[in-house]
Amino acid sequence: MMLLRRAASIAALLATVLPLSATAPAHADDASPCRTAASAPVDAEQARLSDARTAALVERAGFGDFVRRFPAALCAVRSSAEAGRLLDGWGEALWQAAVRRAQGQRPVGDLPAGDDRPLYWTRLAMTTALTRWEPGFAVDRPALRTRFEDASRGLTDNAFRPAPGVRRVFISGFDPFGLDTELRRANPSGSAALRLNGRRITLADGSRAEIRAVVLPVRYADFDAGIVERAFAPRLAGGPGAADVITTVSQGYPGIFTLEAWAGRSRSADPYPDNTGSLSGGTREHPVTAPGLAPGAEFIRTTLPADAVTGAVQSPYPVLLNTAVTEIPAGAAAPVDRADGPTPGSRAVAGGGGGYLSNEVAYRSNRLRGELAPQLPGGHLHTPVLTGLPADPGLLTGPEFENNETAITSEVRTILEHTASRP
């Protein structure tokens, strides 16, 4: 199976640079076993593709062929099993193309190399094509989308290379979010994941480490379906592919990095929606536990070496340890903010990173770490908010925006050099 998937990935990579041959057109006639339904319903996230700036973010990164050729590739498959292999291959190809571009190995287009937005919008355009695909045979469309999403986010074919003595660091970032307010937004945690995936770095103690990364969706439904556990379980299950350190990363507060001392079990961010417009059902006064979340403590404390970072990395952005939480104390009914962590027996309302998905990724990954590999250091890092977009909404990038993104992602690497050092 791995050989089939790797072959499919290579074929997909070739399809991005070679002319198509012997594949069905995207809009076949009635005699074809495949048609597309232009009026098929799309979700709120996919609906933002109607804004022409999203297509520009794809084209100006050199990813347009993925979008143009994918419908014809779908129309060429003749079975559900073949469709699954195709989705794996194209997803892995898109992920690898985004990583190579972010690391300067695929210099195409005029957007900055580390820009995470082209991967996001290309993936959405391709999932829209999958939504509109009308094959002549039965398919499990949600399962196919999951396969494509996982592959295009780095969850598959992204293992550590065997190397004795090299530390293995596994991180996660996020898609852009808050797009109804500003469609051009990027997410420096996603940029850092792309820039660092597969890189070998020298740690603060002089040892070497390899970083592997994934980029997660800002969608409650995907978290409910276990995407965090699918991403982290293979890196926590032991053996040669296991990580030595895990760190989840997301965008947090203006002007500072924060290491979050505590991750809380609850969702409490409503009325702030996810990227599909969905709400969690949890508020500050009435927090909720995510569906399907395995049993665990109300709060989980970081095991990353906070002192090694806050004492050594302070430029260009300060790095602080955030010990604040919000809880409902034992025997009480109302939430209380605490600057110094939770009290015994309390109910979690929010961790240091709030009650949104950035807190939840920290909780889920570290709950799993505690179950499978409790000796591993793990925790969550919030980056500064990425600012600097031009005032003109028609301009997709600018020097201040690009400089800020580079500064943040460079400091993420520096922080990892300290958190991943041997104790």
Short mmCIF file of C-alpha atoms in Angstrom, two decimals, residues 95-96 153-160 170 197-198 210-214 235:
data_model
loop_
_atom_site.label_atom_id
_atom_site.label_comp_id
_atom_site.label_asym_id
_atom_site.label_seq_id
_atom_site.Cartn_x
_atom_site.Cartn_y
_atom_site.Cartn_z
CA TRP A 95 1.74 19.30 0.62
CA GLN A 96 5.23 18.62 -0.74
CA ARG A 153 -1.79 18.70 5.61
CA GLY A 154 1.28 16.52 6.15
CA LEU A 155 -0.38 13.67 8.08
CA THR A 156 0.78 11.02 5.59
CA ASP A 157 4.14 10.19 4.02
CA ASN A 158 5.86 12.62 6.38
CA ALA A 159 7.87 10.40 8.72
CA PHE A 160 11.19 11.19 10.35
CA PHE A 170 7.01 17.18 15.87
CA ASN A 197 9.03 20.55 7.88
CA GLY A 198 11.86 18.10 7.19
CA GLU A 210 14.85 17.00 12.59
CA ILE A 211 11.48 18.74 12.53
CA ARG A 212 8.32 17.29 11.05
CA ALA A 213 5.11 19.30 10.88
CA VAL A 214 1.42 19.28 10.04
CA ARG A 235 4.63 10.21 16.63
#
